[in-house]
Amino acid sequence: MTESYNSVRLSFRAVFAHGVVGVGLSAALLACGEPEEPARSSETAPPAERLQAEPVSGAVYHTELTFVGRGADPSLLHLRFDNRTDSASIHLRYRGWFGGDEWREILDQVDSLPVPRAAWRILPTGPVRIVAGEGGEPSSVILELAEGSLRLDSRGAIGSWNSSTGQRESLRLAELLDESGAEAGLLLARQRARRIDEPRGVGPGQYFLVSDTAGNGLLIMRESTSPDAPVTVWTWFEDAESEWDDALVLTLAAADDSPGRWSFELPEAGLLGELRGAGPGLSDGSAGDGGFEVFRVEAALLLEGQSWTMRGIGVQELTLE
């Protein structure tokens, strides 16, 4: 971060303030005692409503939690919870990785349970513990690991929207706690659901979540990596949230050993940036049809001639569950 960061902060506050909008707080993770507010996004799609109303035989419910800390070398956590239902049981596959110089697997739990009414929820199993918040949704996910407890706490919603299959998703303030202490950061909570006999979505979807040491953050999401794919960006700066749908993302040439390199622009805000993937990344094909990739990313941002850096995580779905 350059010495001129203070002037950049003032520019961000002035440019982004007009884009701040109210958001709903219903999401995959709800902080205990948070009041619900009306969501700004469109109504839930009918297929998703049917999937959520009752557990459906032959359905897949996927929850994804991605955390980026606000340290100079931020903690990175990526958790994936898959619930698959048949006529008599729900089959769980819960996985998780902690990112540092290399990605370390910290969770791989397989279990089968009688089908519960709320098949889309994260369920306690093995080392996974849940602290329930308002409405029965978890406000905390706890992993009881061999090296000690790892706890991810939701601290309140920044933005909320519907996924492509109608489930609630959100960008949230959060805190990650382990035996060495706590680190504040940002949490992306994603959900989707489909019947097993329905066609999969067209991939690859992609998102980037980055933060800086002042707690500011940037989330870039797109459903495809094609140049004309719609892009949505959420910015979190000086405790103000803005959503932008005029973003442009281009894939750039990158070294063979790099997860990738991209440029992005928010024309209305005058913000330019470049995202550089840093390896080694995590690649997993067990989800079928290519699976997903997770990697560290660094964002170089430029606004009104001033520059600074954010760091975080990139995730690319090679096929949508």
Short mmCIF file of N, CA, C and O in Angstrom, two decimals, residues 178-287:
data_model
loop_
_atom_site.label_atom_id
_atom_site.label_comp_id
_atom_site.label_asym_id
_atom_site.label_seq_id
_atom_site.Cartn_x
_atom_site.Cartn_y
_atom_site.Cartn_z
N ASP A 178 -8.56 -19.71 16.02
CA ASP A 178 -7.90 -20.98 16.28
C ASP A 178 -7.11 -20.86 17.58
O ASP A 178 -7.28 -19.90 18.33
N GLU A 179 -6.24 -21.81 17.82
CA GLU A 179 -5.50 -21.83 19.09
C GLU A 179 -4.58 -20.62 19.24
O GLU A 179 -4.21 -20.24 20.35
N SER A 180 -4.20 -20.00 18.14
CA SER A 180 -3.26 -18.88 18.20
C SER A 180 -3.95 -17.52 18.32
O SER A 180 -3.29 -16.51 18.54
N GLY A 181 -5.27 -17.47 18.14
CA GLY A 181 -5.97 -16.20 18.26
C GLY A 181 -7.05 -16.05 17.20
O GLY A 181 -7.51 -17.03 16.61
N ALA A 182 -7.47 -14.80 16.96
CA ALA A 182 -8.58 -14.51 16.05
C ALA A 182 -8.12 -13.56 14.95
O ALA A 182 -7.26 -12.71 15.17
N GLU A 183 -8.71 -13.72 13.77
CA GLU A 183 -8.44 -12.82 12.64
C GLU A 183 -9.77 -12.41 12.01
O GLU A 183 -10.56 -13.26 11.62
N ALA A 184 -10.02 -11.10 11.94
CA ALA A 184 -11.22 -10.59 11.28
C ALA A 184 -11.03 -10.66 9.77
O ALA A 184 -9.91 -10.66 9.26
N GLY A 185 -12.16 -10.71 9.06
CA GLY A 185 -12.06 -10.77 7.61
C GLY A 185 -13.43 -10.75 6.96
O GLY A 185 -14.42 -10.31 7.55
N LEU A 186 -13.48 -11.24 5.73
CA LEU A 186 -14.70 -11.29 4.94
C LEU A 186 -15.05 -12.74 4.63
O LEU A 186 -14.16 -13.58 4.42
N LEU A 187 -16.34 -13.02 4.58
CA LEU A 187 -16.84 -14.37 4.32
C LEU A 187 -17.84 -14.33 3.18
O LEU A 187 -18.79 -13.55 3.18
N LEU A 188 -17.62 -15.17 2.18
CA LEU A 188 -18.58 -15.36 1.10
C LEU A 188 -19.30 -16.68 1.34
O LEU A 188 -18.68 -17.74 1.43
N ALA A 189 -20.63 -16.62 1.48
CA ALA A 189 -21.46 -17.81 1.70
C ALA A 189 -22.31 -18.03 0.45
O ALA A 189 -23.11 -17.17 0.09
N ARG A 190 -22.12 -19.19 -0.19
CA ARG A 190 -22.83 -19.50 -1.43
C ARG A 190 -23.66 -20.77 -1.26
O ARG A 190 -23.27 -21.69 -0.54
N GLN A 191 -24.79 -20.84 -1.95
CA GLN A 191 -25.64 -22.02 -1.93
C GLN A 191 -26.23 -22.26 -3.31
O GLN A 191 -26.52 -21.31 -4.04
N ARG A 192 -26.42 -23.52 -3.65
CA ARG A 192 -27.18 -23.87 -4.83
C ARG A 192 -27.76 -25.26 -4.65
O ARG A 192 -27.29 -26.04 -3.82
N ALA A 193 -28.77 -25.57 -5.43
CA ALA A 193 -29.45 -26.86 -5.32
C ALA A 193 -29.97 -27.27 -6.69
O ALA A 193 -30.32 -26.42 -7.52
N ARG A 194 -30.02 -28.57 -6.92
CA ARG A 194 -30.58 -29.08 -8.17
C ARG A 194 -30.98 -30.53 -7.98
O ARG A 194 -30.47 -31.23 -7.09
N ARG A 195 -31.90 -30.98 -8.81
CA ARG A 195 -32.19 -32.41 -8.87
C ARG A 195 -31.04 -33.10 -9.62
O ARG A 195 -30.48 -32.55 -10.55
N ILE A 196 -30.74 -34.33 -9.21
CA ILE A 196 -29.65 -35.06 -9.84
C ILE A 196 -29.94 -35.31 -11.31
O ILE A 196 -29.03 -35.33 -12.14
N ASP A 197 -31.22 -35.48 -11.66
CA ASP A 197 -31.56 -35.76 -13.06
C ASP A 197 -31.67 -34.50 -13.91
O ASP A 197 -31.95 -34.57 -15.10
N GLU A 198 -31.43 -33.32 -13.31
CA GLU A 198 -31.43 -32.08 -14.08
C GLU A 198 -30.04 -31.82 -14.63
O GLU A 198 -29.04 -32.20 -14.02
N PRO A 199 -29.95 -31.17 -15.79
CA PRO A 199 -28.62 -30.87 -16.35
C PRO A 199 -27.84 -29.92 -15.46
O PRO A 199 -28.40 -29.04 -14.81
N ARG A 200 -26.54 -30.09 -15.43
CA ARG A 200 -25.67 -29.20 -14.67
C ARG A 200 -25.58 -27.84 -15.36
O ARG A 200 -25.81 -27.72 -16.55
N GLY A 201 -25.24 -26.83 -14.60
CA GLY A 201 -25.05 -25.52 -15.18
C GLY A 201 -23.83 -25.50 -16.10
O GLY A 201 -22.98 -26.39 -16.06
N VAL A 202 -23.77 -24.50 -16.94
CA VAL A 202 -22.65 -24.38 -17.86
C VAL A 202 -21.52 -23.62 -17.16
O VAL A 202 -21.68 -22.49 -16.75
N GLY A 203 -20.36 -24.25 -17.04
CA GLY A 203 -19.23 -23.62 -16.40
C GLY A 203 -18.24 -23.10 -17.41
O GLY A 203 -18.49 -23.16 -18.60
N PRO A 204 -17.10 -22.62 -16.95
CA PRO A 204 -16.76 -22.54 -15.54
C PRO A 204 -17.15 -21.21 -14.91
O PRO A 204 -16.90 -20.16 -15.50
N GLY A 205 -17.78 -21.26 -13.76
CA GLY A 205 -18.01 -20.05 -13.01
C GLY A 205 -16.74 -19.65 -12.27
O GLY A 205 -15.82 -20.45 -12.09
N GLN A 206 -16.68 -18.41 -11.84
CA GLN A 206 -15.43 -17.91 -11.26
C GLN A 206 -15.73 -16.75 -10.31
O GLN A 206 -16.62 -15.95 -10.56
N TYR A 207 -14.99 -16.69 -9.18
CA TYR A 207 -15.08 -15.51 -8.34
C TYR A 207 -13.74 -15.25 -7.66
O TYR A 207 -12.91 -16.13 -7.50
N PHE A 208 -13.56 -13.97 -7.28
CA PHE A 208 -12.37 -13.52 -6.58
C PHE A 208 -12.82 -12.72 -5.36
O PHE A 208 -13.66 -11.83 -5.47
N LEU A 209 -12.26 -13.03 -4.18
CA LEU A 209 -12.55 -12.30 -2.95
C LEU A 209 -11.22 -11.84 -2.36
O LEU A 209 -10.36 -12.67 -2.04
N VAL A 210 -11.03 -10.53 -2.26
CA VAL A 210 -9.76 -9.98 -1.76
C VAL A 210 -10.04 -8.91 -0.71
O VAL A 210 -11.10 -8.29 -0.68
N SER A 211 -9.04 -8.70 0.17
CA SER A 211 -9.18 -7.73 1.24
C SER A 211 -7.82 -7.09 1.49
O SER A 211 -6.79 -7.56 1.00
N ASP A 212 -7.82 -5.98 2.29
CA ASP A 212 -6.56 -5.36 2.68
C ASP A 212 -6.50 -5.26 4.20
O ASP A 212 -7.43 -5.64 4.92
N THR A 213 -5.40 -4.72 4.72
CA THR A 213 -5.19 -4.68 6.16
C THR A 213 -6.11 -3.69 6.87
O THR A 213 -6.25 -3.74 8.09
N ALA A 214 -6.76 -2.78 6.11
CA ALA A 214 -7.72 -1.85 6.70
C ALA A 214 -9.12 -2.45 6.77
O ALA A 214 -10.05 -1.83 7.29
N GLY A 215 -9.29 -3.70 6.25
CA GLY A 215 -10.60 -4.34 6.29
C GLY A 215 -11.47 -4.07 5.09
O GLY A 215 -12.62 -4.50 5.05
N ASN A 216 -10.98 -3.31 4.10
CA ASN A 216 -11.74 -3.08 2.88
C ASN A 216 -11.70 -4.34 2.02
O ASN A 216 -10.77 -5.14 2.11
N GLY A 217 -12.71 -4.52 1.17
CA GLY A 217 -12.78 -5.73 0.38
C GLY A 217 -13.41 -5.54 -0.97
O GLY A 217 -14.08 -4.53 -1.25
N LEU A 218 -13.20 -6.53 -1.83
CA LEU A 218 -13.70 -6.52 -3.19
C LEU A 218 -14.08 -7.95 -3.56
O LEU A 218 -13.30 -8.88 -3.34
N LEU A 219 -15.29 -8.13 -4.10
CA LEU A 219 -15.77 -9.43 -4.57
C LEU A 219 -16.17 -9.29 -6.02
O LEU A 219 -17.00 -8.45 -6.38
N ILE A 220 -15.58 -10.12 -6.88
CA ILE A 220 -15.90 -10.16 -8.30
C ILE A 220 -16.46 -11.53 -8.62
O ILE A 220 -15.82 -12.56 -8.34
N MET A 221 -17.65 -11.57 -9.23
CA MET A 221 -18.30 -12.85 -9.55
C MET A 221 -18.78 -12.85 -10.99
O MET A 221 -19.34 -11.87 -11.47
N ARG A 222 -18.57 -13.98 -11.67
CA ARG A 222 -19.14 -14.17 -13.00
C ARG A 222 -19.44 -15.65 -13.20
O ARG A 222 -18.73 -16.52 -12.70
N GLU A 223 -20.53 -15.94 -13.94
CA GLU A 223 -20.98 -17.32 -14.11
C GLU A 223 -20.20 -18.05 -15.19
O GLU A 223 -20.32 -19.26 -15.33
N SER A 224 -19.41 -17.34 -15.97
CA SER A 224 -18.63 -17.94 -17.04
C SER A 224 -17.37 -17.12 -17.25
O SER A 224 -17.34 -15.93 -16.93
N THR A 225 -16.34 -17.74 -17.81
CA THR A 225 -15.11 -17.02 -18.09
C THR A 225 -15.07 -16.48 -19.52
O THR A 225 -14.03 -15.96 -19.94
N SER A 226 -16.16 -16.58 -20.25
CA SER A 226 -16.20 -16.02 -21.59
C SER A 226 -16.16 -14.50 -21.50
O SER A 226 -16.66 -13.90 -20.54
N PRO A 227 -15.55 -13.81 -22.49
CA PRO A 227 -15.37 -12.36 -22.41
C PRO A 227 -16.67 -11.57 -22.26
O PRO A 227 -16.67 -10.49 -21.66
N ASP A 228 -17.78 -12.10 -22.80
CA ASP A 228 -19.04 -11.35 -22.75
C ASP A 228 -19.92 -11.79 -21.59
O ASP A 228 -21.09 -11.39 -21.51
N ALA A 229 -19.41 -12.61 -20.68
CA ALA A 229 -20.20 -13.07 -19.54
C ALA A 229 -20.49 -11.91 -18.59
O ALA A 229 -19.62 -11.08 -18.33
N PRO A 230 -21.73 -11.82 -18.05
CA PRO A 230 -22.05 -10.77 -17.08
C PRO A 230 -21.15 -10.87 -15.84
O PRO A 230 -20.83 -11.97 -15.38
N VAL A 231 -20.76 -9.72 -15.31
CA VAL A 231 -19.90 -9.65 -14.13
C VAL A 231 -20.59 -8.77 -13.09
O VAL A 231 -21.11 -7.71 -13.43
N THR A 232 -20.59 -9.22 -11.84
CA THR A 232 -21.10 -8.39 -10.75
C THR A 232 -20.00 -8.21 -9.72
O THR A 232 -19.28 -9.16 -9.40
N VAL A 233 -19.87 -6.99 -9.23
CA VAL A 233 -18.82 -6.67 -8.25
C VAL A 233 -19.46 -6.04 -7.02
O VAL A 233 -20.34 -5.19 -7.15
N TRP A 234 -19.01 -6.48 -5.85
CA TRP A 234 -19.38 -5.83 -4.59
C TRP A 234 -18.12 -5.22 -4.00
O TRP A 234 -17.08 -5.87 -3.92
N THR A 235 -18.21 -3.97 -3.58
CA THR A 235 -17.10 -3.32 -2.89
C THR A 235 -17.52 -3.02 -1.46
O THR A 235 -18.67 -2.67 -1.18
N TRP A 236 -16.57 -3.14 -0.56
CA TRP A 236 -16.77 -2.85 0.86
C TRP A 236 -15.64 -1.95 1.29
O TRP A 236 -14.49 -2.38 1.38
N PHE A 237 -15.96 -0.66 1.48
CA PHE A 237 -14.91 0.31 1.78
C PHE A 237 -15.42 1.32 2.80
O PHE A 237 -16.50 1.90 2.64
N GLU A 238 -14.63 1.50 3.88
CA GLU A 238 -15.02 2.43 4.94
C GLU A 238 -16.43 2.14 5.45
O GLU A 238 -17.25 3.03 5.64
N ASP A 239 -16.73 0.82 5.63
CA ASP A 239 -18.02 0.36 6.15
C ASP A 239 -19.19 0.70 5.23
O ASP A 239 -20.33 0.78 5.68
N ALA A 240 -18.93 0.91 3.96
CA ALA A 240 -19.97 1.20 2.99
C ALA A 240 -19.94 0.14 1.88
O ALA A 240 -18.87 -0.12 1.31
N GLU A 241 -21.11 -0.45 1.57
CA GLU A 241 -21.20 -1.48 0.55
C GLU A 241 -21.80 -0.92 -0.71
O GLU A 241 -22.75 -0.12 -0.66
N SER A 242 -21.24 -1.29 -1.87
CA SER A 242 -21.80 -0.91 -3.16
C SER A 242 -21.79 -2.13 -4.07
O SER A 242 -20.89 -2.97 -4.00
N GLU A 243 -22.80 -2.20 -4.93
CA GLU A 243 -22.88 -3.27 -5.93
C GLU A 243 -22.80 -2.64 -7.31
O GLU A 243 -23.44 -1.63 -7.59
N TRP A 244 -21.99 -3.26 -8.20
CA TRP A 244 -21.75 -2.72 -9.53
C TRP A 244 -22.01 -3.81 -10.56
O TRP A 244 -21.49 -4.92 -10.45
N ASP A 245 -22.80 -3.48 -11.58
CA ASP A 245 -23.07 -4.45 -12.63
C ASP A 245 -22.50 -4.02 -13.98
O ASP A 245 -22.84 -4.58 -15.03
N ASP A 246 -21.61 -3.02 -13.96
CA ASP A 246 -21.00 -2.54 -15.20
C ASP A 246 -19.54 -2.97 -15.31
O ASP A 246 -18.78 -2.42 -16.11
N ALA A 247 -19.13 -3.96 -14.52
CA ALA A 247 -17.74 -4.35 -14.47
C ALA A 247 -17.31 -5.08 -15.74
O ALA A 247 -18.10 -5.77 -16.39
N LEU A 248 -16.05 -4.92 -16.08
CA LEU A 248 -15.45 -5.60 -17.21
C LEU A 248 -14.28 -6.44 -16.72
O LEU A 248 -13.43 -5.96 -15.96
N VAL A 249 -14.21 -7.71 -17.13
CA VAL A 249 -13.12 -8.60 -16.76
C VAL A 249 -12.56 -9.24 -18.02
O VAL A 249 -13.32 -9.76 -18.85
N LEU A 250 -11.25 -9.18 -18.18
CA LEU A 250 -10.57 -9.78 -19.33
C LEU A 250 -9.49 -10.73 -18.84
O LEU A 250 -8.77 -10.43 -17.88
N THR A 251 -9.38 -11.88 -19.48
CA THR A 251 -8.33 -12.84 -19.17
C THR A 251 -7.06 -12.45 -19.91
O THR A 251 -7.08 -12.18 -21.12
N LEU A 252 -5.94 -12.38 -19.17
CA LEU A 252 -4.65 -11.97 -19.73
C LEU A 252 -3.71 -13.17 -19.82
O LEU A 252 -3.93 -14.20 -19.17
N ALA A 253 -2.68 -13.03 -20.61
CA ALA A 253 -1.66 -14.07 -20.70
C ALA A 253 -0.96 -14.21 -19.35
O ALA A 253 -0.69 -13.21 -18.67
N ALA A 254 -0.68 -15.43 -18.96
CA ALA A 254 -0.03 -15.69 -17.67
C ALA A 254 1.04 -16.76 -17.84
O ALA A 254 1.03 -17.53 -18.81
N ALA A 255 1.96 -16.82 -16.90
CA ALA A 255 3.00 -17.84 -16.92
C ALA A 255 2.39 -19.23 -16.81
O ALA A 255 1.30 -19.41 -16.24
N ASP A 256 3.08 -20.22 -17.32
CA ASP A 256 2.55 -21.59 -17.33
C ASP A 256 2.28 -22.11 -15.93
O ASP A 256 1.37 -22.92 -15.73
N ASP A 257 3.07 -21.68 -14.94
CA ASP A 257 2.90 -22.17 -13.58
C ASP A 257 1.97 -21.29 -12.75
O ASP A 257 1.84 -21.48 -11.54
N SER A 258 1.30 -20.33 -13.40
CA SER A 258 0.39 -19.43 -12.68
C SER A 258 -1.06 -19.90 -12.84
O SER A 258 -1.45 -20.37 -13.91
N PRO A 259 -1.88 -19.78 -11.79
CA PRO A 259 -3.31 -20.11 -11.93
C PRO A 259 -4.05 -19.20 -12.89
O PRO A 259 -5.15 -19.53 -13.34
N GLY A 260 -3.48 -18.03 -13.20
CA GLY A 260 -4.13 -17.13 -14.15
C GLY A 260 -3.86 -15.68 -13.85
O GLY A 260 -3.29 -15.32 -12.80
N ARG A 261 -4.28 -14.82 -14.79
CA ARG A 261 -4.08 -13.38 -14.65
C ARG A 261 -5.23 -12.69 -15.37
O ARG A 261 -5.61 -13.07 -16.48
N TRP A 262 -5.81 -11.65 -14.73
CA TRP A 262 -7.00 -11.01 -15.26
C TRP A 262 -6.92 -9.50 -15.00
O TRP A 262 -6.37 -9.05 -14.00
N SER A 263 -7.49 -8.72 -15.90
CA SER A 263 -7.69 -7.29 -15.66
C SER A 263 -9.17 -7.06 -15.41
O SER A 263 -10.02 -7.81 -15.87
N PHE A 264 -9.48 -6.00 -14.64
CA PHE A 264 -10.88 -5.66 -14.42
C PHE A 264 -11.02 -4.14 -14.34
O PHE A 264 -10.07 -3.42 -14.04
N GLU A 265 -12.23 -3.68 -14.59
CA GLU A 265 -12.51 -2.25 -14.58
C GLU A 265 -13.94 -2.01 -14.12
O GLU A 265 -14.86 -2.75 -14.48
N LEU A 266 -14.10 -0.99 -13.26
CA LEU A 266 -15.43 -0.48 -12.90
C LEU A 266 -15.54 0.91 -13.54
O LEU A 266 -15.10 1.90 -12.95
N PRO A 267 -16.09 1.00 -14.75
CA PRO A 267 -16.09 2.29 -15.47
C PRO A 267 -16.76 3.42 -14.70
O PRO A 267 -16.26 4.54 -14.68
N GLU A 268 -17.88 3.13 -14.05
CA GLU A 268 -18.61 4.19 -13.34
C GLU A 268 -17.80 4.73 -12.17
O GLU A 268 -17.84 5.93 -11.87
N ALA A 269 -17.04 3.85 -11.50
CA ALA A 269 -16.24 4.27 -10.35
C ALA A 269 -14.86 4.76 -10.74
O ALA A 269 -14.16 5.37 -9.93
N GLY A 270 -14.43 4.46 -11.98
CA GLY A 270 -13.09 4.85 -12.39
C GLY A 270 -12.01 3.98 -11.78
O GLY A 270 -10.85 4.39 -11.67
N LEU A 271 -12.37 2.77 -11.38
CA LEU A 271 -11.44 1.86 -10.73
C LEU A 271 -10.90 0.85 -11.73
O LEU A 271 -11.65 0.21 -12.45
N LEU A 272 -9.58 0.71 -11.77
CA LEU A 272 -8.90 -0.26 -12.61
C LEU A 272 -8.15 -1.23 -11.71
O LEU A 272 -7.74 -0.88 -10.59
N GLY A 273 -7.92 -2.45 -12.20
CA GLY A 273 -7.17 -3.40 -11.39
C GLY A 273 -6.67 -4.57 -12.21
O GLY A 273 -7.11 -4.81 -13.33
N GLU A 274 -5.75 -5.27 -11.61
CA GLU A 274 -5.25 -6.52 -12.19
C GLU A 274 -5.17 -7.57 -11.10
O GLU A 274 -4.69 -7.31 -9.99
N LEU A 275 -5.64 -8.76 -11.42
CA LEU A 275 -5.63 -9.90 -10.51
C LEU A 275 -4.58 -10.89 -10.99
O LEU A 275 -4.58 -11.29 -12.16
N ARG A 276 -3.70 -11.30 -10.07
CA ARG A 276 -2.66 -12.25 -10.42
C ARG A 276 -2.76 -13.46 -9.51
O ARG A 276 -2.64 -13.36 -8.28
N GLY A 277 -3.02 -14.63 -10.10
CA GLY A 277 -3.07 -15.86 -9.33
C GLY A 277 -1.69 -16.29 -8.91
O GLY A 277 -0.71 -16.13 -9.65
N ALA A 278 -1.59 -16.80 -7.69
CA ALA A 278 -0.30 -17.25 -7.15
C ALA A 278 -0.41 -18.72 -6.79
O ALA A 278 -1.35 -19.14 -6.11
N GLY A 279 0.55 -19.49 -7.22
CA GLY A 279 0.54 -20.92 -6.96
C GLY A 279 1.46 -21.28 -5.80
O GLY A 279 2.17 -20.43 -5.27
N PRO A 280 1.46 -22.58 -5.45
CA PRO A 280 0.63 -23.60 -6.07
C PRO A 280 -0.82 -23.51 -5.61
O PRO A 280 -1.09 -23.15 -4.47
N GLY A 281 -1.75 -23.84 -6.52
CA GLY A 281 -3.16 -23.81 -6.17
C GLY A 281 -3.66 -25.19 -5.82
O GLY A 281 -2.92 -26.17 -5.79
N LEU A 282 -4.93 -25.26 -5.54
CA LEU A 282 -5.61 -26.51 -5.22
C LEU A 282 -6.51 -26.88 -6.38
O LEU A 282 -7.33 -26.06 -6.83
N SER A 283 -6.38 -28.08 -6.89
CA SER A 283 -7.24 -28.56 -7.98
C SER A 283 -7.86 -29.86 -7.55
O SER A 283 -7.16 -30.78 -7.10
N ASP A 284 -9.18 -29.97 -7.67
CA ASP A 284 -9.91 -31.15 -7.22
C ASP A 284 -10.92 -31.55 -8.27
O ASP A 284 -11.79 -30.75 -8.63
N GLY A 285 -10.81 -32.77 -8.78
CA GLY A 285 -11.74 -33.25 -9.79
C GLY A 285 -12.74 -34.24 -9.28
O GLY A 285 -13.51 -34.81 -10.07
N SER A 286 -12.81 -34.45 -7.97
CA SER A 286 -13.69 -35.48 -7.43
C SER A 286 -15.16 -35.10 -7.51
O SER A 286 -16.03 -35.94 -7.35
N ALA A 287 -15.46 -33.78 -7.76
CA ALA A 287 -16.85 -33.37 -7.90
C ALA A 287 -17.44 -33.82 -9.23
O ALA A 287 -18.63 -33.73 -9.46
#
